[in-house]
Amino acid sequence: MATLTYVYADSTAVLGPLAQHAEPHSYDLCVEHAERLTAPRGWEVVRLTPEFTPAPPSRDDLLALADAVREAGRRTEPEPAPLPEAVGAVLNDAPRRGHLRVLRGEG
């Protein structure tokens, strides 16, 4: 809902509308944290927007959601390679505890 930026040279924290682009040393805050923000002693908080209201959904939001759903649908997990026969026999004969298996080894 809001972007917090520090101006260290002026000991100032600037709280304004949500930034459109990522900037170094700026932090996006939810409504609850934006409203409760306090600064260290000796610092000033400049609030560019006294109240933070949610922005209406934009075309970009809808396209980003559609792209994420499309990408999730494309992902397929590759089949794991089969284990060598000797290793498979050891695993099948080992006692099981839940999802873990105990492998017996030498020593």
Tab-separated table of C-alpha atoms in Angstrom:
chain	number	residue	atom	x	y	z
A	1	MET	CA	0.000	0.000	0.000
A	2	ALA	CA	2.900	2.385	0.655
A	3	THR	CA	6.593	2.705	-0.039
A	4	LEU	CA	9.034	3.719	2.672
A	5	THR	CA	12.275	5.428	1.719
A	6	TYR	CA	14.984	6.644	4.074
A	7	VAL	CA	16.953	9.846	3.529
A	8	TYR	CA	19.862	9.224	5.874
A	9	ALA	CA	21.537	12.605	5.262
A	10	ASP	CA	18.392	14.407	6.509
A	11	SER	CA	17.391	11.815	9.161
A	12	THR	CA	14.035	11.512	7.410
A	13	ALA	CA	11.737	8.613	6.598
A	14	VAL	CA	9.455	9.334	3.638
A	15	LEU	CA	6.235	7.329	3.378
A	16	GLY	CA	4.387	7.724	0.112
A	17	PRO	CA	2.253	5.923	-2.451
A	18	LEU	CA	3.338	2.488	-3.606
A	19	ALA	CA	6.288	2.858	-5.973
A	20	GLN	CA	5.918	1.640	-9.549
A	21	HIS	CA	9.567	0.568	-9.816
A	22	ALA	CA	11.929	-1.101	-7.356
A	23	GLU	CA	14.471	1.278	-5.912
A	24	PRO	CA	17.398	0.455	-3.648
A	25	HIS	CA	16.771	1.233	0.024
A	26	SER	CA	13.012	1.508	-0.399
A	27	TYR	CA	10.540	-0.866	1.204
A	28	ASP	CA	6.917	-1.642	0.371
A	29	LEU	CA	4.590	-1.759	3.382
A	30	CYS	CA	1.080	-3.062	3.964
A	31	VAL	CA	-1.630	-0.712	5.287
A	32	GLU	CA	-1.208	-1.818	8.905
A	33	HIS	CA	2.540	-1.195	8.961
A	34	ALA	CA	2.283	2.053	6.979
A	35	GLU	CA	-0.184	3.478	9.500
A	36	ARG	CA	1.848	2.349	12.547
A	37	LEU	CA	5.238	3.475	11.224
A	38	THR	CA	7.475	5.326	13.656
A	39	ALA	CA	11.018	6.570	13.121
A	40	PRO	CA	14.012	6.528	15.444
A	41	ARG	CA	14.402	9.357	17.953
A	42	GLY	CA	15.640	12.487	16.192
A	43	TRP	CA	14.224	11.420	12.821
A	44	GLU	CA	11.258	12.961	11.038
A	45	VAL	CA	8.530	11.000	9.232
A	46	VAL	CA	7.141	12.693	6.131
A	47	ARG	CA	3.814	11.196	5.037
A	48	LEU	CA	3.040	12.147	1.462
A	49	THR	CA	-0.345	10.427	1.630
A	50	PRO	CA	-2.261	10.660	4.914
A	51	GLU	CA	-4.542	7.697	4.094
A	52	PHE	CA	-3.651	4.638	2.093
A	53	THR	CA	-6.418	3.242	-0.069
A	54	PRO	CA	-6.040	0.150	-2.237
A	55	ALA	CA	-5.508	0.833	-5.907
A	56	PRO	CA	-8.113	-0.695	-8.207
A	57	PRO	CA	-6.969	-3.736	-10.189
A	58	SER	CA	-5.265	-2.793	-13.417
A	59	ARG	CA	-4.873	-4.542	-16.745
A	60	ASP	CA	-1.258	-5.294	-15.774
A	61	ASP	CA	-2.448	-7.134	-12.641
A	62	LEU	CA	-4.789	-9.307	-14.688
A	63	LEU	CA	-2.104	-10.084	-17.268
A	64	ALA	CA	0.426	-10.965	-14.541
A	65	LEU	CA	-2.087	-13.324	-12.941
A	66	ALA	CA	-2.884	-14.972	-16.283
A	67	ASP	CA	0.838	-15.406	-17.031
A	68	ALA	CA	1.455	-16.988	-13.609
A	69	VAL	CA	-1.413	-19.449	-14.075
A	70	ARG	CA	-0.242	-20.306	-17.583
A	71	GLU	CA	3.343	-20.867	-16.376
A	72	ALA	CA	2.195	-23.062	-13.485
A	73	GLY	CA	0.231	-25.207	-15.929
A	74	ARG	CA	3.302	-25.751	-18.127
A	75	ARG	CA	5.555	-27.055	-15.367
A	76	THR	CA	5.982	-30.789	-15.391
A	77	GLU	CA	8.262	-32.652	-13.063
A	78	PRO	CA	10.732	-34.895	-14.862
A	79	GLU	CA	10.490	-38.567	-13.962
A	80	PRO	CA	13.261	-39.652	-11.620
A	81	ALA	CA	15.850	-41.997	-13.083
A	82	PRO	CA	15.341	-45.624	-12.035
A	83	LEU	CA	17.640	-46.899	-9.290
A	84	PRO	CA	20.138	-49.634	-10.068
A	85	GLU	CA	18.700	-53.067	-9.272
A	86	ALA	CA	21.035	-53.703	-6.299
A	87	VAL	CA	20.163	-50.379	-4.640
A	88	GLY	CA	16.451	-50.940	-5.198
A	89	ALA	CA	16.624	-54.354	-3.504
A	90	VAL	CA	18.353	-52.842	-0.423
A	91	LEU	CA	15.776	-50.054	-0.172
A	92	ASN	CA	12.822	-52.444	-0.479
A	93	ASP	CA	14.170	-54.765	2.248
A	94	ALA	CA	15.011	-51.977	4.721
A	95	PRO	CA	12.588	-51.247	7.592
A	96	ARG	CA	10.475	-48.086	7.148
A	97	ARG	CA	9.609	-45.365	9.627
A	98	GLY	CA	6.989	-43.089	8.133
A	99	HIS	CA	8.491	-41.572	5.018
A	100	LEU	CA	12.088	-42.407	6.054
A	101	ARG	CA	13.976	-45.613	5.331
A	102	VAL	CA	16.831	-47.120	7.280
A	103	LEU	CA	19.729	-48.217	5.105
A	104	ARG	CA	21.945	-50.908	6.488
A	105	GLY	CA	25.594	-50.460	5.736
A	106	GLU	CA	28.918	-51.895	6.680
A	107	GLY	CA	30.236	-50.887	10.150
